[in-house]
Short mmCIF file of C-alpha atoms in Angstrom, two decimals:
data_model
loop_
_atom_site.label_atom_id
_atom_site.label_comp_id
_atom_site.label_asym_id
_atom_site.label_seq_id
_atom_site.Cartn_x
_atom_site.Cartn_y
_atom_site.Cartn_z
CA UNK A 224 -27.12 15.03 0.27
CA UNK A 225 -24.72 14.20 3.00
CA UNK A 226 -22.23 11.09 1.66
CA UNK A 227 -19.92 9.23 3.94
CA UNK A 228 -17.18 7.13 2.55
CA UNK A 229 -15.36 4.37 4.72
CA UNK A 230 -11.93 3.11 2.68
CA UNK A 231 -10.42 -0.34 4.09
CA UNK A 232 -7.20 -2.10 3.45
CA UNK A 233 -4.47 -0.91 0.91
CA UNK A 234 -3.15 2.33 -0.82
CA UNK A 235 -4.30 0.68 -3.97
CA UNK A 236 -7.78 0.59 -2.90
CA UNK A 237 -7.63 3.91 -1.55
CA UNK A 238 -7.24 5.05 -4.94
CA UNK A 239 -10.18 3.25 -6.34
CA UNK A 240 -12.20 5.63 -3.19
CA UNK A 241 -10.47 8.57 -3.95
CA UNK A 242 -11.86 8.40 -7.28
CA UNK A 243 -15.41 7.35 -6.37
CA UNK A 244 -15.09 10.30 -4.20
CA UNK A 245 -14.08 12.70 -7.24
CA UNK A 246 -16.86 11.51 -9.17
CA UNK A 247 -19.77 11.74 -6.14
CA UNK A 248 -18.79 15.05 -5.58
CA UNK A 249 -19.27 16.24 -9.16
CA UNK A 250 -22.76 14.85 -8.70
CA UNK A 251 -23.18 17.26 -5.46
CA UNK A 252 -22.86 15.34 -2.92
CA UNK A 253 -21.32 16.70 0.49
CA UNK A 254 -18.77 15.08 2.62
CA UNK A 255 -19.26 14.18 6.49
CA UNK A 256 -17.74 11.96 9.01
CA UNK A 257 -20.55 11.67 10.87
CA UNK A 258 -22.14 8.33 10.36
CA UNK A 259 -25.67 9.52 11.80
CA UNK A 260 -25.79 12.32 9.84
CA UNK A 261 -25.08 10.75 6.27
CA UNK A 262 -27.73 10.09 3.69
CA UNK A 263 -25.79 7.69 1.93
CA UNK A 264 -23.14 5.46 2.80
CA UNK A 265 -20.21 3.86 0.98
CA UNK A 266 -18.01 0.99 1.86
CA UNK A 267 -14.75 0.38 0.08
CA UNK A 268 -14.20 -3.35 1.47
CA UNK A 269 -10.75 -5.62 1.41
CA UNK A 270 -10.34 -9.13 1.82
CA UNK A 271 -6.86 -10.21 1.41
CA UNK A 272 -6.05 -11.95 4.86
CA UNK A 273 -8.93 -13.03 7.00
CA UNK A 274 -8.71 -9.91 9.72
CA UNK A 275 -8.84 -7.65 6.55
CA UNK A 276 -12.57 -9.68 5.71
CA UNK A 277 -13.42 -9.66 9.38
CA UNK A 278 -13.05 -5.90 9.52
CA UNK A 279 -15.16 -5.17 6.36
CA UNK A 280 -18.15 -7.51 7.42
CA UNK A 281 -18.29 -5.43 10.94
CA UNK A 282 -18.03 -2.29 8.92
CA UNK A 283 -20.54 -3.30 7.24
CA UNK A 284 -23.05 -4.81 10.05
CA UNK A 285 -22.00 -1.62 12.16
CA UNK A 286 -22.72 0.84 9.41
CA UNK A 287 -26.16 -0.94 8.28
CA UNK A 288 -27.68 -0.03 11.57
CA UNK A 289 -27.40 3.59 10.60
CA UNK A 290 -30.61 2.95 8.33
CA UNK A 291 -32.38 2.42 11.34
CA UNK A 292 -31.18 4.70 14.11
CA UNK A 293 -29.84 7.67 11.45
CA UNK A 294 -30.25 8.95 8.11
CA UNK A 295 -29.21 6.15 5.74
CA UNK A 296 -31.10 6.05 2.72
CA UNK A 297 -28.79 4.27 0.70
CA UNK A 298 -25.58 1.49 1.69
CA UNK A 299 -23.58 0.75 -1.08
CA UNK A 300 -21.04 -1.92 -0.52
CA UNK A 301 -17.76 -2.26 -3.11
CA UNK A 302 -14.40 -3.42 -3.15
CA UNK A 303 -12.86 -6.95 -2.79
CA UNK A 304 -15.07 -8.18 -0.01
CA UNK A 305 -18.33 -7.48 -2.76
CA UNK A 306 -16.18 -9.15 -5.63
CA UNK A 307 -15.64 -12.06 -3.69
CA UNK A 308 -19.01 -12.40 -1.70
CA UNK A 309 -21.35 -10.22 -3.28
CA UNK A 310 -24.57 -13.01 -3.03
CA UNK A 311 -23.70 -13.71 0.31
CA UNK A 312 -23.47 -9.88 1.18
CA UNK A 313 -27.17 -9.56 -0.71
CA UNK A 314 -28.67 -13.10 1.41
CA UNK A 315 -27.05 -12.07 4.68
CA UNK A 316 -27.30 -8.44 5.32
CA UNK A 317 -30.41 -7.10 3.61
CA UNK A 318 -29.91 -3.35 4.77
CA UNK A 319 -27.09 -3.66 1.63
CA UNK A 320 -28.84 -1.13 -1.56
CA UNK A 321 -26.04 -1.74 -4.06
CA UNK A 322 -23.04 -3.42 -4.54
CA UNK A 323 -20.44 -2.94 -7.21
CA UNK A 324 -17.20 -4.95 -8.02
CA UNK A 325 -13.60 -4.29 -8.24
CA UNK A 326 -13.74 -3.30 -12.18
CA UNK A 327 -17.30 -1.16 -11.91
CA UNK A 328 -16.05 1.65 -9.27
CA UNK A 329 -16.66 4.19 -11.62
CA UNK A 330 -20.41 3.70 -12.01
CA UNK A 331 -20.78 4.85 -8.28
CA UNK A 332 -22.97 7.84 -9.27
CA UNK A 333 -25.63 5.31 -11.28
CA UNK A 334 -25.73 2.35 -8.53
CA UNK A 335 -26.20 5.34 -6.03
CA UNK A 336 -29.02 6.61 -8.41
CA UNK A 337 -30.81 3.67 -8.75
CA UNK A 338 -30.47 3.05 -4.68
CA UNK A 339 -32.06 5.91 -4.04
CA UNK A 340 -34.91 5.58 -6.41
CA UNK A 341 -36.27 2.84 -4.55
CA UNK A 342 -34.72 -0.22 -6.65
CA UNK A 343 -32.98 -2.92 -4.22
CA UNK A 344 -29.79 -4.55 -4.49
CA UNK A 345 -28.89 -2.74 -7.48
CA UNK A 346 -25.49 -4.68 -8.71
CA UNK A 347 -22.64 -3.62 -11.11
CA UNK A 348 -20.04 -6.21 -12.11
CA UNK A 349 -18.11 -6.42 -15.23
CA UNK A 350 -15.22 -8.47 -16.58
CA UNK A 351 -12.21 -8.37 -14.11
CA UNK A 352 -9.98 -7.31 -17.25
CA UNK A 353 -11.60 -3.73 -17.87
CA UNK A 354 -9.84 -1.24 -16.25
CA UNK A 355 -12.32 1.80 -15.56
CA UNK A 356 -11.47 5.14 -16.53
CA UNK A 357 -12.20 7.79 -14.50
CA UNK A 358 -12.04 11.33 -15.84
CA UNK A 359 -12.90 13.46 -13.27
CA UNK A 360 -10.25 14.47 -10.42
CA UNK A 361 -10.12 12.77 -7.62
CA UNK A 362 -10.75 13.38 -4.16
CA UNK A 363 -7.31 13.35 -1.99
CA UNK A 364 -8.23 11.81 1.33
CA UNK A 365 -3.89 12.00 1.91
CA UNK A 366 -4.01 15.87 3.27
CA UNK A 367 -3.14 17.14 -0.19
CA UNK A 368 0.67 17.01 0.00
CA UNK A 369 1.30 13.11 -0.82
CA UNK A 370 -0.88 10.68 -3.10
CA UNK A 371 -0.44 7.12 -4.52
CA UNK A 372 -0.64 6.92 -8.74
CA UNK A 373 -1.89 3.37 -9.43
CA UNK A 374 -0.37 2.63 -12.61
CA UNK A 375 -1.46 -1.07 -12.78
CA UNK A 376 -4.38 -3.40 -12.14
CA UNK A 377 -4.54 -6.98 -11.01
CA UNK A 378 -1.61 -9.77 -10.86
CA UNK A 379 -0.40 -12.76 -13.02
CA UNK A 380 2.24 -13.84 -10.25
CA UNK A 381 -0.49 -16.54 -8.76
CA UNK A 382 1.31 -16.88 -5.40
CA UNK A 383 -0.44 -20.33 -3.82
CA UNK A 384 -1.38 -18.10 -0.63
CA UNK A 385 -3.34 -15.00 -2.63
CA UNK A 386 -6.32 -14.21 -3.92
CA UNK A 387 -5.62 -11.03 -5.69
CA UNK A 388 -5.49 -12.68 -9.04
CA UNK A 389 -9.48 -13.54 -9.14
CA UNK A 390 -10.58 -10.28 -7.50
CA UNK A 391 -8.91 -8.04 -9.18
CA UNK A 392 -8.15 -10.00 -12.82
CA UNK A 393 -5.32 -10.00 -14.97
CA UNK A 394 -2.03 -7.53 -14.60
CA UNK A 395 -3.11 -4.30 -16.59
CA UNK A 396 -0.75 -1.19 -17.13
CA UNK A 397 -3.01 1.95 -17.48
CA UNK A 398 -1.48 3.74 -20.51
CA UNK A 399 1.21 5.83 -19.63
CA UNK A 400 -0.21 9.29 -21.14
CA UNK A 401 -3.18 8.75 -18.68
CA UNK A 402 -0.16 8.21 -15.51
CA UNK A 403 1.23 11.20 -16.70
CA UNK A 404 -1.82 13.55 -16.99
CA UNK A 405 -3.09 12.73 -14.04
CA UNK A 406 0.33 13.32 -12.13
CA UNK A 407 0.09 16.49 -13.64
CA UNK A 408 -3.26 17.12 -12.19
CA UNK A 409 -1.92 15.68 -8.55
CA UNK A 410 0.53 18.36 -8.61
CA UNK A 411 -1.12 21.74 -9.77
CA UNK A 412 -3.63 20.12 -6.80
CA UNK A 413 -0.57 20.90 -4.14
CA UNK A 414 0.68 17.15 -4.05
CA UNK A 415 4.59 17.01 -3.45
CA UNK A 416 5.33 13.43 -3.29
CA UNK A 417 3.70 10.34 -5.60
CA UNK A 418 3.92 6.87 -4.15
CA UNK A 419 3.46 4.24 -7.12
CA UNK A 420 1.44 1.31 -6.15
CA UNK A 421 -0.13 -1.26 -8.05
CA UNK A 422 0.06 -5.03 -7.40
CA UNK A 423 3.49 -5.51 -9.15
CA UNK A 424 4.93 -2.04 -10.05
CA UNK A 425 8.17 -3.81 -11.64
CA UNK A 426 6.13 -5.00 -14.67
CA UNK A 427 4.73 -2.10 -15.65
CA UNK A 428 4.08 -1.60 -19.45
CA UNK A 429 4.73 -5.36 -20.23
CA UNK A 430 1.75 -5.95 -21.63
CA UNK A 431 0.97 -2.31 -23.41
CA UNK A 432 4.33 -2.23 -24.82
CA UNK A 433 6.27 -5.15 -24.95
CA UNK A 434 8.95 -4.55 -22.45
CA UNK A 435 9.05 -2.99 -18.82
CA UNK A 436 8.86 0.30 -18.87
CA UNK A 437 8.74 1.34 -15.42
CA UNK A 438 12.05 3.38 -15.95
CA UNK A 439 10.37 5.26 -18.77
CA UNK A 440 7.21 6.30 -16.78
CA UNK A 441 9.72 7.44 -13.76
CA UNK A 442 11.42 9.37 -16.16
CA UNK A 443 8.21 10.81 -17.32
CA UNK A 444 7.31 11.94 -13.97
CA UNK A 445 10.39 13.38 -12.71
CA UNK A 446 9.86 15.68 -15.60
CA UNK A 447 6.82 17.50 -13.91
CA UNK A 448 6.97 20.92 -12.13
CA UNK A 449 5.97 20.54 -8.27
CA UNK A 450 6.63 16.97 -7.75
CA UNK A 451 9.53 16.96 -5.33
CA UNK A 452 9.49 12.90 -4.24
CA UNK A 453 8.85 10.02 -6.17
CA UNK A 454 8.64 7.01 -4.32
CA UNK A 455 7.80 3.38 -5.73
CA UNK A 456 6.53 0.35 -3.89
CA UNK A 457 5.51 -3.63 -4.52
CA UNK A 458 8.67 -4.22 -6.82
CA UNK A 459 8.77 -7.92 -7.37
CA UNK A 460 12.83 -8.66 -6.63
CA UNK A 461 12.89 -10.78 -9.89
CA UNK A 462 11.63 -8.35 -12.04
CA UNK A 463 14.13 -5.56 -11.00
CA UNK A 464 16.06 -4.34 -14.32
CA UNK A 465 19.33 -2.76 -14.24
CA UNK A 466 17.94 -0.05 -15.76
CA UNK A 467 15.56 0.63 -13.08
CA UNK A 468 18.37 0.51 -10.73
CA UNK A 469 20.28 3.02 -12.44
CA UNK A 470 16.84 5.08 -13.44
CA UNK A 471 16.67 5.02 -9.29
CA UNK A 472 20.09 6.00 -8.65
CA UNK A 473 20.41 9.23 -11.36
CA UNK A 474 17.24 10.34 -11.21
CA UNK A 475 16.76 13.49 -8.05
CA UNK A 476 13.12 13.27 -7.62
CA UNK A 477 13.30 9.85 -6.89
CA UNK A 478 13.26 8.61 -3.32
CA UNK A 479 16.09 5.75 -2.45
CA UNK A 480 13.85 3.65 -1.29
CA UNK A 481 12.48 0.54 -2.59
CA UNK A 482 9.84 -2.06 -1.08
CA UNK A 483 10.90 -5.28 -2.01
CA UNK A 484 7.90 -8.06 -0.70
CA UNK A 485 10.15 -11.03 -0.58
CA UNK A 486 7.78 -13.29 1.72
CA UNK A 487 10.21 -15.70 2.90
CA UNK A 488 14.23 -16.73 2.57
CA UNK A 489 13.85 -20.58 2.84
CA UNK A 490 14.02 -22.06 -0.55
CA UNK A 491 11.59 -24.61 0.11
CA UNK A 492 8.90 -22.32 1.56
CA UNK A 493 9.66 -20.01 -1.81
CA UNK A 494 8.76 -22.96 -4.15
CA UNK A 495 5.38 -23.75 -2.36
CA UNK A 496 4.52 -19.92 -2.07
CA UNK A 497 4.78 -20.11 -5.78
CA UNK A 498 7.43 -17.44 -5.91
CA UNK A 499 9.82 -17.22 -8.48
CA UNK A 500 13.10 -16.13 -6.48
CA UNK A 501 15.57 -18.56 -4.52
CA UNK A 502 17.52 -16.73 -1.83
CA UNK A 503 20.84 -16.40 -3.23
CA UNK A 504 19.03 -14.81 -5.89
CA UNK A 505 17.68 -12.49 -3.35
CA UNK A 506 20.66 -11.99 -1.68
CA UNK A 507 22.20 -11.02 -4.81
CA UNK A 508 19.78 -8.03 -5.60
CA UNK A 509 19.61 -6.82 -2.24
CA UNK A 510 23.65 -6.61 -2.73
CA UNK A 511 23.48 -5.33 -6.03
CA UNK A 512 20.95 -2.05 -4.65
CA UNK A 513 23.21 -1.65 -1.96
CA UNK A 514 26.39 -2.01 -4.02
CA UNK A 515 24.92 1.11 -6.68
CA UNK A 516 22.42 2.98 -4.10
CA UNK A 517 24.64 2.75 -1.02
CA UNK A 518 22.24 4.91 0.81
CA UNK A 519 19.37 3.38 -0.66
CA UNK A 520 16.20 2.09 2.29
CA UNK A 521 14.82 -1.38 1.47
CA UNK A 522 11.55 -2.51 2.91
CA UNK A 523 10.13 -5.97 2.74
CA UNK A 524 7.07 -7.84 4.08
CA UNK A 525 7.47 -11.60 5.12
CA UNK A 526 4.93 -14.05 6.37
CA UNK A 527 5.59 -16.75 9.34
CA UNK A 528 4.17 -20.01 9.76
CA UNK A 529 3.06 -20.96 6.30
CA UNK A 530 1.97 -24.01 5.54
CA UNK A 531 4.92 -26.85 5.95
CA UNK A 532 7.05 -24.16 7.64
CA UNK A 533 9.47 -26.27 9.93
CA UNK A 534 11.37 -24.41 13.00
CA UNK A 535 14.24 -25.17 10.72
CA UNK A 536 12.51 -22.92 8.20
CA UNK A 537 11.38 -20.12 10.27
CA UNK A 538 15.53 -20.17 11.98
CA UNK A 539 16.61 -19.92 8.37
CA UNK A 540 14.32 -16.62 8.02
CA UNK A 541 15.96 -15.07 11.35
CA UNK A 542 19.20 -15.77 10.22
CA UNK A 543 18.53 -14.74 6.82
CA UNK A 544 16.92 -11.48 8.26
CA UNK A 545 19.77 -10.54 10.76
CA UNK A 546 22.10 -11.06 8.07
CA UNK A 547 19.96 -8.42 5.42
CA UNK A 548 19.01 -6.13 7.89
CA UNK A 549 16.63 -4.33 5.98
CA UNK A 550 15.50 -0.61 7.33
CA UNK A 551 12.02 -1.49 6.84
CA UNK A 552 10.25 -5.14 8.04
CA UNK A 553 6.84 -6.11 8.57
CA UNK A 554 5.87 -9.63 8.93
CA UNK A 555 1.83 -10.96 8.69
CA UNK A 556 1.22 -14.21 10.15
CA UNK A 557 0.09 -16.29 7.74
CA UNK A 558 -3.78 -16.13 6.46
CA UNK A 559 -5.61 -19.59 4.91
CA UNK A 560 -8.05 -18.17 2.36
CA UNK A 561 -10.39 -19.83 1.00
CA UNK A 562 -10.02 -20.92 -2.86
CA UNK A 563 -6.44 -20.57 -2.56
CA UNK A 564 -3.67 -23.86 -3.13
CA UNK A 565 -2.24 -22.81 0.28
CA UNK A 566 -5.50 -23.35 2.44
CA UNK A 567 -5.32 -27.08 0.67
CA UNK A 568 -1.92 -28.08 1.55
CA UNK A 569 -2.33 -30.28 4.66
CA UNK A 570 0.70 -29.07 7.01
CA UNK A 571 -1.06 -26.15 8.54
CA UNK A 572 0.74 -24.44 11.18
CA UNK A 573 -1.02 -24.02 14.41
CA UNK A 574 -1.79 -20.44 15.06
CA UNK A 575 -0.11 -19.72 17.90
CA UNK A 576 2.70 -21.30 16.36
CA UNK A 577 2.30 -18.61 13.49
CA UNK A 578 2.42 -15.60 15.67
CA UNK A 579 5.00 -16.66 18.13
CA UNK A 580 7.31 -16.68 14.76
CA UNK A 581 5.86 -13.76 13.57
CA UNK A 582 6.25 -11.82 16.95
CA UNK A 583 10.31 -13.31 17.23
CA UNK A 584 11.26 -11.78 13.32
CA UNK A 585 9.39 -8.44 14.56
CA UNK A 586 11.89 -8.44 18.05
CA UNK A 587 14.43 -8.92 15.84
CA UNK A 588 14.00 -6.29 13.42
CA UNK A 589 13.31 -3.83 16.13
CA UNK A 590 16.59 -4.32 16.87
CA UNK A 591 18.24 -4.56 13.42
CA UNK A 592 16.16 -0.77 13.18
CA UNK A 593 17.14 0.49 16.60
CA UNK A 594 20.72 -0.05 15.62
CA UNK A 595 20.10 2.05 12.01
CA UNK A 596 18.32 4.69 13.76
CA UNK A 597 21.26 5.15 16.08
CA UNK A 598 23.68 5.21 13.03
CA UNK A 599 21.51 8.31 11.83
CA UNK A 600 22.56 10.43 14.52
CA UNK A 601 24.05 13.34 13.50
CA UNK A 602 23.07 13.31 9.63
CA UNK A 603 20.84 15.84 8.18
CA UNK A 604 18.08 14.57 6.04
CA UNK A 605 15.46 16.28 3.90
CA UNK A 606 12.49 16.06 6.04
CA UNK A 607 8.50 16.48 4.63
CA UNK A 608 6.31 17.50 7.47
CA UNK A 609 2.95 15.84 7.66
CA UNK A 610 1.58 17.67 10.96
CA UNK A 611 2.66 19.41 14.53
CA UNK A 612 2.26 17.34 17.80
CA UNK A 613 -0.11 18.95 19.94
CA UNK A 614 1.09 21.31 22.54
CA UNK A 615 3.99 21.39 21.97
CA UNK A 616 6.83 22.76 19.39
CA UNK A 617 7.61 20.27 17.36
CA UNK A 618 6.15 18.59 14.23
CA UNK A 619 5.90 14.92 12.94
CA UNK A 620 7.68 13.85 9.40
CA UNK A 621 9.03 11.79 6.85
CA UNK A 622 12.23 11.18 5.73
CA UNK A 623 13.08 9.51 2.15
CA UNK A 624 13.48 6.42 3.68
CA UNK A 625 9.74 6.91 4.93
CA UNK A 626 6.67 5.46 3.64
CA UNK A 627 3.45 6.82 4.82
CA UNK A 628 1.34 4.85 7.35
CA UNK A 629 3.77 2.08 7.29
CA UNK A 630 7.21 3.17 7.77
CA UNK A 631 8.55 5.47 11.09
CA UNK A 632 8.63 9.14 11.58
CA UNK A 633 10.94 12.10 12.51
CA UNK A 634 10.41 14.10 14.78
CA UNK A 635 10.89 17.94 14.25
CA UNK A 636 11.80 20.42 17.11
CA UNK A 637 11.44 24.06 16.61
CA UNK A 638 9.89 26.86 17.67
CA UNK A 639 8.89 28.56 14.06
CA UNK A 640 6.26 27.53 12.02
CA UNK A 641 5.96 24.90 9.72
CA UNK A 642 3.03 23.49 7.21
CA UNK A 643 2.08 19.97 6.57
CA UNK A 644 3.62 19.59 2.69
CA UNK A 645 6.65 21.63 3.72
CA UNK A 646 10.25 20.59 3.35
CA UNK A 647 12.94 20.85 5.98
CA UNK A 648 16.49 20.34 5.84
CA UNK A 649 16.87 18.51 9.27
CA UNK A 650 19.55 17.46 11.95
CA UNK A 651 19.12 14.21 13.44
CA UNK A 652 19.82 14.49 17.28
CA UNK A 653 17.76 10.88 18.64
CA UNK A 654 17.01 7.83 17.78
CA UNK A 655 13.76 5.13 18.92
CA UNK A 656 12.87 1.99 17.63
CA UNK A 657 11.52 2.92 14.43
CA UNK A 658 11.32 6.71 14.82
CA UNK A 659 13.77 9.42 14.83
CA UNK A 660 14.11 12.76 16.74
CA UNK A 661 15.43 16.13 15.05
CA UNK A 662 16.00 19.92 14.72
CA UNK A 663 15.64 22.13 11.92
CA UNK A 664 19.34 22.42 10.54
CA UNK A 665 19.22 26.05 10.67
CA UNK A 666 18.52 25.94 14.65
CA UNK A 667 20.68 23.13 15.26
CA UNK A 668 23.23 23.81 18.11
CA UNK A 669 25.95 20.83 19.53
#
């Protein structure tokens, strides 16, 4: 049977598909794109911010008329949007077979079983503190050469503005033998480069082991034959050891490059986010990276126009983001969801309000990373290449300071050939906004 999978919102989701993927292919399922020509369909949902839920609900409505004008026989729904919603997804949109939570992806192959059999609304939802186990490889949907290792579940952090917490359950490390083995597996697959994810990556091994052990896992890692990059992402600033830093700064394989998801800079807006930093505390580990990684990339994500965020507040931010200048900056305008202390607190900011702020940090960092672009000119960088630009002869990649889909891109001129997963030792000869422009070192002329 003919199987298509949609995947929406983050990298850590992804994951969650990818292995839903692994084990629906074992069963024998085939893989299409084509929505009209799948027998069964399966939506990974999100629901973090409210464009996030709008886009899995019109997945979903889109994708349910396929039972009627294609093949359908069976629309599985799972994710964070069925955690969250899962009676109103069964009451409101009856073309919806099965429907599994955020814990249960791994018992895909027996909701999908029981779909197709004829029973309705089949449902699978556990306690949010299991962590499923998944044995069977997964299915890279990355292009073979990159893939994210999830090495934790759920968040304790309890920010007033998120959700995560009650979809996803308590912060759980998956052992590190299991991170390990399956890293293993990534690379005899052809994968080059493993991006860590998880809600909190910094806390890693707390509860397992007693004490962070991040730095031990990296270590771990590094140690395996084909991995070239190692990069990590979602480190909580507060939670950043020095012996992470240093584990950053010896180790090869690892990328310098850390995303640091600071949210804000005003110390007032930091208490009623719930976060546990102050800004002089984040000014002092943004020094402290710089100080022992001087070449190291940060990235951060901030949001404008929470709730009781005066002009005052959101000047503060510029200023505190002009002063920083991080490489890497994306900003969300702030989301009210439901169940959440934030959507209670009765200074809402007007929307327009929110995105005005939220569009002023972004013309601001475009050109805090127009100026860093320009100071690249005339370095040579390691260079993965994810793909040539058609007609013509050059090819589109990442540098270290690159994350994929949400950092920029270099791009490669040459006239020889190249494959996506290869590594180039590249010239920097332009600079855009967020992107850079190159030749192969080896071709490079003044």
């Amino acid at each position: 049977m003919k199987l298509l999978c949609v995947s929406l919102g983050c990298d850590k989701n992804l994951v969650d598909t990818e292995m839903m993927l692994g084990l629906l292919n074992k069963d024998g399922y085939t893989f299409t794109d084509d929505e009209y020509e799948a027998d069964v369909i399966v939506i990974n949902t999100c629901c973090f911010i409210g464009d996030a839920k709008e886009e899995s609900v019109n997945t979903i409505l889109e994708l349910a008329q396929r039972k009627i004008d294609g093949k359908c026989k069976a629309l599985i729904v799972t994710g964070c949007l069925a955690q969250r919603y899962k009676q109103e997804i069964i009451d409101e949109i009856p073309e919806v077979d099965g429907i599994l939570g955020t814990s249960t992806y791994d018992e895909i192959s027996h909701v999908l079983a029981e779909a197709l059999g004829g029973k309705e609304h089949v449902q699978r939802f556990h306690e949010l503190d299991e962590l499923p186990e998944v044995e069977t490889d997964r299915i890279l949907t990355t292009g073979g050469h990159y893939a994210f290792l999830k090495i934790a579940e759920g968040c304790d952090k309890h920010c007033t503005y998120c959700i995560i917490p009650s979809l996803r359950g308590k912060y759980r490390s998956v052992p590190m033998e299991r991170l390990v083995k399956e890293a293993e597996r990534l690379a005899e697959k052809g994968v080059k480069e493993l991006i860590l994810v998880a809600q909190e990556t910094t806390l890693y091994g707390v509860d397992l082991y007693g004490e962070k052990s991040l730095p031990k896992l990296l270590k771990n890692l590094c140690r395996i034959s084909g991995i070239q990059w190692i990069r990590i992402q979602y480190c909580y600033p507060e939670e950043i050891t020095d012996e992470l830093i240093q584990t950053v700064k010896e180790e090869e394989k690892i990328c310098k490059y850390l995303d640091l998801p600071i949210q804000h800079a005003s110390d007032r807006i930091l208490k009623r986010m719930g976060r546990k930093t102050t800004q002089t505390q984040l000014r002092e580990i943004v020094e402290k990276l710089r100080r022992e990684i001087p070449d190291i990339a940060l990235r951060t994500t901030l949001i404008s126009g929470f709730p009781g965020e005066t002009q005052e507040d959101h000047e503060e931010l510029m200023e505190f983001v002009d002063e920083m200048e991080f490489q890497r900056l994306g900003v969300f305008a702030y989301s009210a969801e439901e169940d959440t202390p934030a959507a209670e607190f009765p200074d809402q900011v007007l929307q327009e309000e929110k995105e005005e702020r939220r569009d002023a940090i972004m013309e601001l960092q475009q050109e805090i990373s127009y100026d860093f672009s320009r100071s690249m000119i005339g370095k040579s960088l390691e260079v993965m290449i994810e793909g040539k630009v058609a007609d013509e002869n050059a090819y589109v990649g990442r540098t270290y300071m690159d994350g994929p889909g949400v950092d920029g891109m270099i791009f490669v001129q040459t006239g020889g050939e190249l494959m996506s997963g290869d590594f180039a030792r590249v010239r920097v000869t332009g600079a855009m906004e967020y992107d850079l422009i190159g030749e192969l070192e080896d071709e490079f002329t003044e």
